[in-house]
GROMACS .gro file of C-alpha atoms in nm:
model
  435
    1MET     CA    1  -9.231   0.781   3.285
    2SER     CA    2  -9.008   0.752   3.591
    3VAL     CA    3  -9.119   0.396   3.673
    4GLU     CA    4  -8.822   0.171   3.601
    5ASP     CA    5  -8.939  -0.185   3.662
    6PRO     CA    6  -9.102  -0.314   3.340
    7VAL     CA    7  -9.375  -0.503   3.525
    8ALA     CA    8  -9.460  -0.199   3.737
    9ARG     CA    9  -9.452   0.019   3.427
   10ALA     CA   10  -9.698  -0.213   3.253
   11ALA     CA   11  -9.924  -0.202   3.561
   12VAL     CA   12  -9.922   0.178   3.552
   13ILE     CA   13 -10.023   0.176   3.186
   14ARG     CA   14 -10.302  -0.073   3.261
   15TYR     CA   15 -10.424   0.142   3.548
   16GLU     CA   16 -10.447   0.458   3.342
   17ASP     CA   17 -10.629   0.264   3.070
   18ALA     CA   18 -10.870   0.117   3.326
   19VAL     CA   19 -10.951   0.466   3.452
   20LEU     CA   20 -11.023   0.592   3.102
   21ARG     CA   21 -11.231   0.286   3.013
   22TYR     CA   22 -11.402   0.254   3.355
   23SER     CA   23 -11.313  -0.112   3.361
   24ALA     CA   24 -11.317  -0.293   3.694
   25GLN     CA   25 -10.949  -0.379   3.688
   26TRP     CA   26 -10.812  -0.087   3.887
   27GLN     CA   27 -10.606  -0.318   4.107
   28SER     CA   28 -10.316  -0.253   3.868
   29ALA     CA   29 -10.235   0.052   4.080
   30LEU     CA   30 -10.177  -0.172   4.380
   31GLU     CA   31  -9.974  -0.417   4.173
   32ALA     CA   32  -9.740  -0.134   4.075
   33LEU     CA   33  -9.723  -0.024   4.439
   34GLU     CA   34  -9.605  -0.366   4.550
   35ILE     CA   35  -9.321  -0.363   4.298
   36GLU     CA   36  -9.201  -0.002   4.310
   37PRO     CA   37  -9.331   0.163   4.628
   38GLU     CA   38  -9.071   0.441   4.635
   39ASN     CA   39  -9.192   0.607   4.317
   40VAL     CA   40  -9.392   0.931   4.312
   41LEU     CA   41  -9.618   0.837   4.020
   42VAL     CA   42  -9.693   0.495   4.166
   43ARG     CA   43  -9.790   0.651   4.500
   44VAL     CA   44 -10.007   0.914   4.329
   45LEU     CA   45 -10.189   0.648   4.130
   46ALA     CA   46 -10.242   0.448   4.448
   47ALA     CA   47 -10.395   0.763   4.598
   48ASP     CA   48 -10.614   0.795   4.290
   49TYR     CA   49 -10.728   0.435   4.338
   50TYR     CA   50 -10.820   0.487   4.703
   51LEU     CA   51 -11.002   0.809   4.618
   52ALA     CA   52 -11.219   0.615   4.373
   53LYS     CA   53 -11.285   0.362   4.649
   54GLY     CA   54 -11.401   0.645   4.876
   55ASN     CA   55 -11.113   0.603   5.123
   56LEU     CA   56 -10.999   0.961   5.178
   57ALA     CA   57 -10.768   0.875   5.470
   58GLU     CA   58 -10.568   0.625   5.266
   59THR     CA   59 -10.570   0.865   4.970
   60GLN     CA   60 -10.407   1.131   5.184
   61GLN     CA   61 -10.152   0.886   5.326
   62GLN     CA   62 -10.043   0.787   4.976
   63LEU     CA   63 -10.005   1.151   4.872
   64GLN     CA   64  -9.799   1.228   5.182
   65HIS     CA   65  -9.575   0.932   5.103
   66ALA     CA   66  -9.540   1.055   4.744
   67LEU     CA   67  -9.421   1.392   4.873
   68ARG     CA   68  -9.165   1.227   5.103
   69VAL     CA   69  -9.033   1.023   4.810
   70GLU     CA   70  -9.009   1.332   4.593
   71GLU     CA   71  -8.828   1.532   4.862
   72ALA     CA   72  -8.582   1.247   4.918
   73GLY     CA   73  -8.481   1.271   4.552
   74LEU     CA   74  -8.405   0.900   4.516
   75CYS     CA   75  -8.626   0.850   4.211
   76PRO     CA   76  -8.698   1.193   4.061
   77PRO     CA   77  -9.039   1.216   3.892
   78THR     CA   78  -9.084   1.360   3.547
   79ALA     CA   79  -9.221   1.713   3.520
   80ARG     CA   80  -9.564   1.573   3.427
   81GLU     CA   81  -9.564   1.339   3.725
   82ARG     CA   82  -9.452   1.621   3.956
   83ALA     CA   83  -9.741   1.839   3.836
   84LEU     CA   84  -9.993   1.560   3.889
   85SER     CA   85  -9.861   1.495   4.240
   86LEU     CA   86  -9.873   1.866   4.326
   87ALA     CA   87 -10.229   1.903   4.197
   88MET     CA   88 -10.352   1.602   4.391
   89ARG     CA   89 -10.194   1.741   4.710
   90GLN     CA   90 -10.343   2.086   4.651
   91TRP     CA   91 -10.685   1.933   4.607
   92LEU     CA   92 -10.690   1.657   4.867
   93LEU     CA   93 -10.435   1.759   5.131
   94GLU     CA   94 -10.443   2.138   5.123
   95GLY     CA   95 -10.810   2.186   5.036
   96GLU     CA   96 -10.733   2.414   4.740
   97PRO     CA   97 -10.916   2.266   4.440
   98HIS     CA   98 -10.896   2.587   4.235
   99ALA     CA   99 -10.517   2.583   4.273
  100ALA     CA  100 -10.515   2.217   4.173
  101LEU     CA  101 -10.714   2.297   3.861
  102ALA     CA  102 -10.472   2.574   3.766
  103THR     CA  103 -10.177   2.336   3.812
  104LEU     CA  104 -10.337   2.070   3.594
  105LEU     CA  105 -10.433   2.311   3.317
  106HIS     CA  106 -10.078   2.446   3.307
  107ALA     CA  107  -9.940   2.092   3.286
  108LEU     CA  108 -10.188   2.000   3.016
  109LYS     CA  109 -10.062   2.286   2.799
  110GLN     CA  110  -9.717   2.131   2.819
  111TYR     CA  111  -9.826   1.767   2.787
  112PRO     CA  112 -10.152   1.775   2.585
  113ALA     CA  113 -10.139   1.415   2.467
  114GLY     CA  114 -10.181   1.265   2.814
  115LEU     CA  115 -10.540   1.147   2.842
  116PHE     CA  116 -10.506   1.049   3.206
  117MET     CA  117 -10.395   1.405   3.288
  118LEU     CA  118 -10.689   1.538   3.086
  119LYS     CA  119 -10.930   1.305   3.267
  120ARG     CA  120 -10.812   1.420   3.608
  121THR     CA  121 -10.818   1.785   3.502
  122GLN     CA  122 -11.178   1.744   3.398
  123LEU     CA  123 -11.257   1.565   3.724
  124VAL     CA  124 -11.137   1.855   3.938
  125ALA     CA  125 -11.323   2.103   3.716
  126PHE     CA  126 -11.634   1.882   3.740
  127VAL     CA  127 -11.613   1.878   4.119
  128LEU     CA  128 -11.594   2.257   4.116
  129GLY     CA  129 -11.888   2.284   3.877
  130ASP     CA  130 -11.662   2.458   3.623
  131ALA     CA  131 -11.790   2.328   3.291
  132GLU     CA  132 -11.595   2.590   3.097
  133ALA     CA  133 -11.268   2.460   3.241
  134MET     CA  134 -11.367   2.106   3.143
  135LEU     CA  135 -11.405   2.215   2.782
  136HIS     CA  136 -11.093   2.430   2.791
  137ALA     CA  137 -10.895   2.127   2.906
  138ALA     CA  138 -11.031   1.917   2.620
  139ARG     CA  139 -10.945   2.187   2.368
  140LEU     CA  140 -10.586   2.194   2.497
  141SER     CA  141 -10.552   1.825   2.408
  142GLU     CA  142 -10.753   1.826   2.087
  143ALA     CA  143 -10.474   1.889   1.835
  144GLU     CA  144 -10.259   1.609   1.978
  145CYS     CA  145 -10.544   1.359   2.011
  146GLN     CA  146 -10.719   1.368   1.674
  147GLN     CA  147 -10.661   0.997   1.621
  148THR     CA  148 -10.701   0.891   1.984
  149PRO     CA  149 -11.036   0.711   2.027
  150LEU     CA  150 -11.087   0.770   2.399
  151PHE     CA  151 -11.033   1.146   2.359
  152TYR     CA  152 -11.365   1.211   2.189
  153GLY     CA  153 -11.573   1.093   2.483
  154LEU     CA  154 -11.389   1.342   2.705
  155LEU     CA  155 -11.455   1.617   2.451
  156SER     CA  156 -11.820   1.516   2.416
  157PHE     CA  157 -11.895   1.528   2.787
  158ALA     CA  158 -11.736   1.872   2.821
  159LEU     CA  159 -11.934   2.003   2.525
  160GLU     CA  160 -12.262   1.867   2.664
  161GLN     CA  161 -12.201   2.017   3.006
  162ASN     CA  162 -12.157   2.353   2.832
  163GLY     CA  163 -12.492   2.325   2.656
  164GLN     CA  164 -12.345   2.239   2.316
  165GLY     CA  165 -12.551   1.926   2.265
  166SER     CA  166 -12.524   1.899   1.887
  167LEU     CA  167 -12.145   1.918   1.891
  168ALA     CA  168 -12.137   1.678   2.186
  169GLU     CA  169 -12.337   1.426   1.987
  170VAL     CA  170 -12.096   1.453   1.694
  171ALA     CA  171 -11.800   1.392   1.925
  172ALA     CA  172 -11.969   1.097   2.098
  173ARG     CA  173 -12.053   0.934   1.767
  174ARG     CA  174 -11.696   0.988   1.647
  175ALA     CA  175 -11.574   0.813   1.963
  176LEU     CA  176 -11.805   0.520   1.899
  177GLU     CA  177 -11.696   0.495   1.537
  178LEU     CA  178 -11.342   0.448   1.664
  179ASP     CA  179 -11.438   0.216   1.952
  180ALA     CA  180 -11.797   0.095   1.985
  181ARG     CA  181 -11.727  -0.035   2.337
  182ASP     CA  182 -11.620   0.304   2.474
  183VAL     CA  183 -11.865   0.308   2.765
  184TRP     CA  184 -11.793   0.671   2.852
  185ALA     CA  185 -11.880   0.775   2.497
  186GLN     CA  186 -12.198   0.566   2.519
  187HIS     CA  187 -12.280   0.758   2.836
  188CYS     CA  188 -12.210   1.090   2.661
  189LEU     CA  189 -12.440   1.004   2.373
  190ALA     CA  190 -12.709   0.915   2.628
  191HIS     CA  191 -12.677   1.268   2.767
  192THR     CA  192 -12.728   1.429   2.427
  193LEU     CA  193 -13.023   1.208   2.338
  194TYR     CA  194 -13.190   1.278   2.672
  195PHE     CA  195 -13.167   1.655   2.655
  196SER     CA  196 -13.278   1.660   2.292
  197GLY     CA  197 -13.593   1.469   2.393
  198ARG     CA  198 -13.513   1.157   2.186
  199HIS     CA  199 -13.601   0.916   2.462
  200GLU     CA  200 -13.710   0.621   2.250
  201GLU     CA  201 -13.383   0.641   2.058
  202GLY     CA  202 -13.200   0.668   2.390
  203THR     CA  203 -13.358   0.358   2.540
  204ALA     CA  204 -13.295   0.158   2.222
  205PHE     CA  205 -12.931   0.269   2.202
  206LEU     CA  206 -12.851   0.202   2.567
  207GLN     CA  207 -13.026  -0.132   2.574
  208ALA     CA  208 -12.834  -0.242   2.267
  209HIS     CA  209 -12.503  -0.161   2.438
  210ALA     CA  210 -12.585  -0.279   2.790
  211SER     CA  211 -12.384  -0.599   2.757
  212SER     CA  212 -12.066  -0.393   2.723
  213TRP     CA  213 -12.114  -0.260   3.078
  214ASP     CA  214 -12.069  -0.598   3.245
  215ASP     CA  215 -11.695  -0.550   3.284
  216CYS     CA  216 -11.725  -0.196   3.419
  217MET     CA  217 -11.649  -0.069   3.767
  218SER     CA  218 -11.961  -0.027   3.977
  219PHE     CA  219 -12.004   0.346   3.911
  220MET     CA  220 -12.008   0.310   3.534
  221TYR     CA  221 -12.223  -0.003   3.540
  222THR     CA  222 -12.490   0.147   3.764
  223HIS     CA  223 -12.463   0.493   3.610
  224ASN     CA  224 -12.528   0.381   3.255
  225TYR     CA  225 -12.830   0.189   3.383
  226PHE     CA  226 -12.934   0.511   3.558
  227HIS     CA  227 -12.936   0.676   3.216
  228LEU     CA  228 -13.141   0.394   3.072
  229ALA     CA  229 -13.386   0.426   3.360
  230ILE     CA  230 -13.440   0.800   3.325
  231ALA     CA  231 -13.495   0.763   2.951
  232HIS     CA  232 -13.771   0.513   3.034
  233LEU     CA  233 -13.893   0.752   3.301
  234ALA     CA  234 -13.932   1.030   3.047
  235LEU     CA  235 -14.155   0.795   2.846
  236GLY     CA  236 -14.367   0.702   3.148
  237HIS     CA  237 -14.244   0.342   3.152
  238TRP     CA  238 -14.283   0.306   3.527
  239ASP     CA  239 -14.245  -0.072   3.542
  240ALA     CA  240 -13.924  -0.059   3.338
  241VAL     CA  241 -13.778   0.201   3.574
  242GLU     CA  242 -13.859  -0.010   3.880
  243HIS     CA  243 -13.711  -0.318   3.715
  244ILE     CA  244 -13.387  -0.141   3.625
  245PHE     CA  245 -13.358   0.006   3.973
  246ASP     CA  246 -13.410  -0.329   4.143
  247GLN     CA  247 -13.189  -0.530   3.907
  248ASN     CA  248 -12.908  -0.294   3.803
  249VAL     CA  249 -12.898   0.043   3.980
  250TRP     CA  250 -12.952  -0.090   4.333
  251PRO     CA  251 -13.010  -0.467   4.329
  252PHE     CA  252 -13.259  -0.537   4.602
  253GLU     CA  253 -13.091  -0.864   4.681
  254GLU     CA  254 -12.743  -0.780   4.811
  255PRO     CA  255 -12.487  -0.888   4.549
  256VAL     CA  256 -12.269  -1.185   4.636
  257PRO     CA  257 -11.899  -1.092   4.623
  258VAL     CA  258 -11.714  -1.272   4.345
  259ASP     CA  259 -11.337  -1.312   4.374
  260ASP     CA  260 -11.253  -1.281   4.005
  261GLY     CA  261 -10.966  -1.035   4.040
  262ARG     CA  262 -11.189  -0.732   3.998
  263ALA     CA  263 -11.091  -0.426   4.198
  264PHE     CA  264 -11.450  -0.307   4.182
  265ALA     CA  265 -11.763  -0.515   4.217
  266ARG     CA  266 -12.032  -0.475   3.952
  267THR     CA  267 -12.244  -0.300   4.211
  268ASP     CA  268 -12.114  -0.173   4.542
  269ARG     CA  269 -12.355  -0.056   4.810
  270SER     CA  270 -12.079   0.122   4.999
  271ASP     CA  271 -11.984   0.330   4.696
  272VAL     CA  272 -12.094   0.694   4.726
  273GLN     CA  273 -12.150   0.721   4.350
  274ASP     CA  274 -12.370   0.410   4.345
  275GLN     CA  275 -12.571   0.555   4.633
  276LEU     CA  276 -12.598   0.892   4.456
  277GLY     CA  277 -12.741   0.731   4.144
  278ALA     CA  278 -12.992   0.527   4.341
  279LEU     CA  279 -13.110   0.818   4.555
  280GLY     CA  280 -13.134   1.053   4.258
  281LEU     CA  281 -13.337   0.802   4.060
  282LEU     CA  282 -13.577   0.739   4.350
  283LEU     CA  283 -13.640   1.111   4.394
  284LYS     CA  284 -13.684   1.166   4.023
  285TYR     CA  285 -13.924   0.871   4.002
  286GLU     CA  286 -14.141   1.006   4.282
  287LEU     CA  287 -14.152   1.353   4.130
  288ARG     CA  288 -14.230   1.231   3.780
  289ARG     CA  289 -14.501   0.996   3.904
  290GLU     CA  290 -14.638   1.274   4.125
  291LYS     CA  291 -14.603   1.043   4.424
  292TYR     CA  292 -14.425   1.294   4.647
  293GLY     CA  293 -14.678   1.331   4.924
  294GLU     CA  294 -14.768   1.198   5.264
  295GLU     CA  295 -14.782   0.842   5.137
  296ASN     CA  296 -14.445   0.703   5.042
  297PRO     CA  297 -14.478   0.405   4.806
  298LEU     CA  298 -14.099   0.382   4.774
  299ALA     CA  299 -14.025   0.387   5.147
  300LEU     CA  300 -13.873   0.039   5.140
  301ARG     CA  301 -13.631   0.133   4.863
  302TRP     CA  302 -13.531   0.462   5.025
  303ALA     CA  303 -13.465   0.279   5.352
  304ASN     CA  304 -13.264   0.006   5.181
  305VAL     CA  305 -13.025   0.259   5.028
  306LEU     CA  306 -12.991   0.451   5.354
  307GLU     CA  307 -12.886   0.132   5.534
  308TYR     CA  308 -12.553   0.161   5.352
  309VAL     CA  309 -12.500   0.537   5.378
  310VAL     CA  310 -12.244   0.639   5.639
  311LEU     CA  311 -12.413   0.886   5.874
  312PRO     CA  312 -12.346   1.161   5.946
  313VAL     CA  313 -12.275   1.229   5.578
  314ARG     CA  314 -11.908   1.237   5.487
  315SER     CA  315 -11.919   1.532   5.248
  316LEU     CA  316 -11.697   1.362   4.989
  317ASP     CA  317 -11.962   1.444   4.730
  318PRO     CA  318 -12.197   1.738   4.796
  319LEU     CA  319 -12.468   1.619   4.557
  320HIS     CA  320 -12.471   1.282   4.732
  321ASP     CA  321 -12.517   1.454   5.067
  322VAL     CA  322 -12.818   1.663   4.963
  323LEU     CA  323 -12.980   1.351   4.820
  324VAL     CA  324 -12.922   1.180   5.155
  325VAL     CA  325 -13.098   1.475   5.321
  326HIS     CA  326 -13.386   1.421   5.079
  327ALA     CA  327 -13.401   1.054   5.173
  328LEU     CA  328 -13.398   1.125   5.546
  329THR     CA  329 -13.682   1.376   5.515
  330ARG     CA  330 -13.883   1.135   5.296
  331LEU     CA  331 -13.863   0.878   5.574
  332GLY     CA  332 -13.952   1.129   5.843
  333ARG     CA  333 -13.605   1.124   6.000
  334LEU     CA  334 -13.595   1.501   6.037
  335ASP     CA  335 -13.364   1.511   6.338
  336GLU     CA  336 -13.096   1.324   6.146
  337ALA     CA  337 -13.150   1.542   5.841
  338GLU     CA  338 -13.115   1.859   6.046
  339ALA     CA  339 -12.800   1.727   6.214
  340ALA     CA  340 -12.651   1.648   5.874
  341VAL     CA  341 -12.718   1.996   5.739
  342ASN     CA  342 -12.665   2.217   6.041
  343THR     CA  343 -12.370   2.031   6.188
  344THR     CA  344 -12.175   1.805   5.952
  345MET     CA  345 -12.230   1.995   5.628
  346ARG     CA  346 -12.197   2.340   5.786
  347GLU     CA  347 -11.872   2.244   5.961
  348TYR     CA  348 -11.736   2.104   5.635
  349VAL     CA  349 -11.808   2.432   5.457
  350GLU     CA  350 -11.655   2.643   5.734
  351ALA     CA  351 -11.337   2.434   5.719
  352GLN     CA  352 -11.280   2.501   5.347
  353GLN     CA  353 -10.949   2.678   5.285
  354ASP     CA  354 -11.049   2.776   4.931
  355ALA     CA  355 -11.258   3.092   4.980
  356ALA     CA  356 -11.433   3.070   4.644
  357ARG     CA  357 -11.525   2.709   4.710
  358ARG     CA  358 -11.647   2.796   5.061
  359ASP     CA  359 -11.871   3.073   4.929
  360ALA     CA  360 -12.015   2.859   4.651
  361LEU     CA  361 -12.097   2.572   4.885
  362THR     CA  362 -12.256   2.809   5.137
  363VAL     CA  363 -12.494   2.958   4.883
  364GLN     CA  364 -12.571   2.653   4.670
  365TRP     CA  365 -12.516   2.344   4.882
  366LEU     CA  366 -12.619   2.459   5.228
  367GLY     CA  367 -12.891   2.682   5.083
  368TYR     CA  368 -13.046   2.395   4.890
  369ALA     CA  369 -13.018   2.153   5.183
  370ARG     CA  370 -13.190   2.401   5.415
  371GLY     CA  371 -13.467   2.426   5.158
  372VAL     CA  372 -13.513   2.050   5.172
  373LEU     CA  373 -13.534   2.070   5.551
  374ALA     CA  374 -13.802   2.338   5.522
  375ALA     CA  375 -13.998   2.114   5.287
  376GLY     CA  376 -13.962   1.827   5.533
  377ARG     CA  377 -14.120   2.047   5.799
  378GLY     CA  378 -14.404   2.136   5.562
  379ASP     CA  379 -14.293   2.495   5.502
  380TRP     CA  380 -14.303   2.485   5.124
  381SER     CA  381 -14.292   2.863   5.085
  382ALA     CA  382 -13.959   2.880   5.268
  383ALA     CA  383 -13.839   2.577   5.073
  384ALA     CA  384 -13.917   2.748   4.743
  385ASP     CA  385 -13.733   3.064   4.844
  386LEU     CA  386 -13.425   2.884   4.975
  387ILE     CA  387 -13.395   2.642   4.685
  388SER     CA  388 -13.457   2.906   4.417
  389GLN     CA  389 -13.179   3.118   4.568
  390ALA     CA  390 -12.946   2.818   4.583
  391LEU     CA  391 -13.003   2.721   4.220
  392ALA     CA  392 -12.994   3.077   4.087
  393THR     CA  393 -12.614   3.067   4.070
  394GLY     CA  394 -12.484   2.819   3.819
  395GLY     CA  395 -12.781   2.587   3.855
  396GLY     CA  396 -12.628   2.436   4.167
  397ALA     CA  397 -12.315   2.327   3.978
  398ALA     CA  398 -12.099   2.374   4.288
  399MET     CA  399 -12.269   2.066   4.433
  400GLY     CA  400 -12.108   1.855   4.161
  401GLY     CA  401 -12.282   1.607   3.939
  402SER     CA  402 -12.375   1.646   3.575
  403ASN     CA  403 -12.655   1.857   3.434
  404GLU     CA  404 -12.857   1.539   3.408
  405GLN     CA  405 -12.793   1.434   3.768
  406ARG     CA  406 -12.879   1.781   3.898
  407GLU     CA  407 -13.197   1.810   3.694
  408VAL     CA  408 -13.387   1.647   3.980
  409LEU     CA  409 -13.298   1.941   4.205
  410HIS     CA  410 -13.477   2.172   3.964
  411GLU     CA  411 -13.773   1.935   3.950
  412PHE     CA  412 -13.795   1.953   4.327
  413LEU     CA  413 -13.798   2.332   4.307
  414LEU     CA  414 -14.098   2.306   4.075
  415LEU     CA  415 -14.274   2.097   4.337
  416ALA     CA  416 -14.193   2.357   4.604
  417PHE     CA  417 -14.342   2.632   4.390
  418GLU     CA  418 -14.655   2.424   4.332
  419LYS     CA  419 -14.691   2.314   4.694
  420SER     CA  420 -14.664   2.676   4.809
  421GLY     CA  421 -14.927   2.791   4.560
  422GLN     CA  422 -14.680   2.982   4.341
  423LEU     CA  423 -14.811   2.840   4.016
  424GLU     CA  424 -14.702   3.130   3.800
  425ARG     CA  425 -14.346   3.098   3.928
  426ALA     CA  426 -14.362   2.725   3.859
  427GLN     CA  427 -14.475   2.781   3.501
  428ALA     CA  428 -14.212   3.050   3.443
  429TYR     CA  429 -13.938   2.828   3.584
  430ARG     CA  430 -14.049   2.532   3.374
  431GLN     CA  431 -14.024   2.743   3.061
  432GLN     CA  432 -13.690   2.891   3.167
  433TYR     CA  433 -13.520   2.562   3.250
  434TRP     CA  434 -13.673   2.310   3.012
  435THR     CA  435 -13.734   2.511   2.694
   0.00000   0.00000   0.00000
């Protein structure tokens, strides 16, 4: 590590640990920045912090400063730090996420024991919808991390995203044997239990571990409760789902800020990931309860989430944006929904420098969003055609999100088939996707 000051060095170590554990104490990145601001790694970690906070402008400023420091040569970064800085710039300054992924994978071959590098490699692959790259990254680190507890959650998630649920469960349970409070591994086990249909076991497991989420950053706190909610949803426990939504996923009473040194509140209504979880759960709830019709029993909840969404959508997370389009159409705000899709989202896609990324978003993201618009106008036949085309390639993985988060998109396609009278297509798709 190039960081020289011992206090700053300790802050860097705490930050990387907080990222891996999803604890709330990410302010360590800023503590290191105060002490050693002219260090490439410190600036890159500050950028990482601001990215997690959803502040892209500050993220980019930190990366630009890191490059200036590196070019000045006053405090040369290590080769690992240089690779991380380059990858972050490729992704977030140059708009070349595939190049960033290649840089990170190459670095991981050279430095396989670095779990923070592995975590960020998997993040870029996840954003691109490249589950195979997520698993490849984990395999690169596997030999060096056999006795590293937090590694097995990273391996488990990659396995599950590649449809290897049984192996993912083994890895998640190994992680929990080594550290029962590994909240990411708990989350991974929830994935495997859900897709294997063991919903009662899933609700019991998650409820038993819920107290360990209290110290998590808002994403992990609300996201693990999202998993608990959808396990209850699969069992038809409607009241439990509503309770979890109102108390933990999106507390109906706005949380009171607590100045306890946490960099992240337990729930954060401005956080795109918190909004994504809330919107996805609302849509899934309506579809499962067969309440998606002219009457909207959840209108108050949809509207409450949308109060905190920055419009027009910011396109930091494509899955978030299509769920916002869903919410706008559910509330009859079609003009805003159309502006989001045909202006903001389209312009974002056209500005992509990465051609492969641009093509994937055009087909999957814009195609799906236009299908939602068609449904909002009552043209369910067009909606079915547009959405089926969008999800035909990679299941919509280019929009980001996990298999579990994107499942609701496929459930909406089923509704479109049914609403347009294409019952045979609905039955065939149900068998194709869920069996």
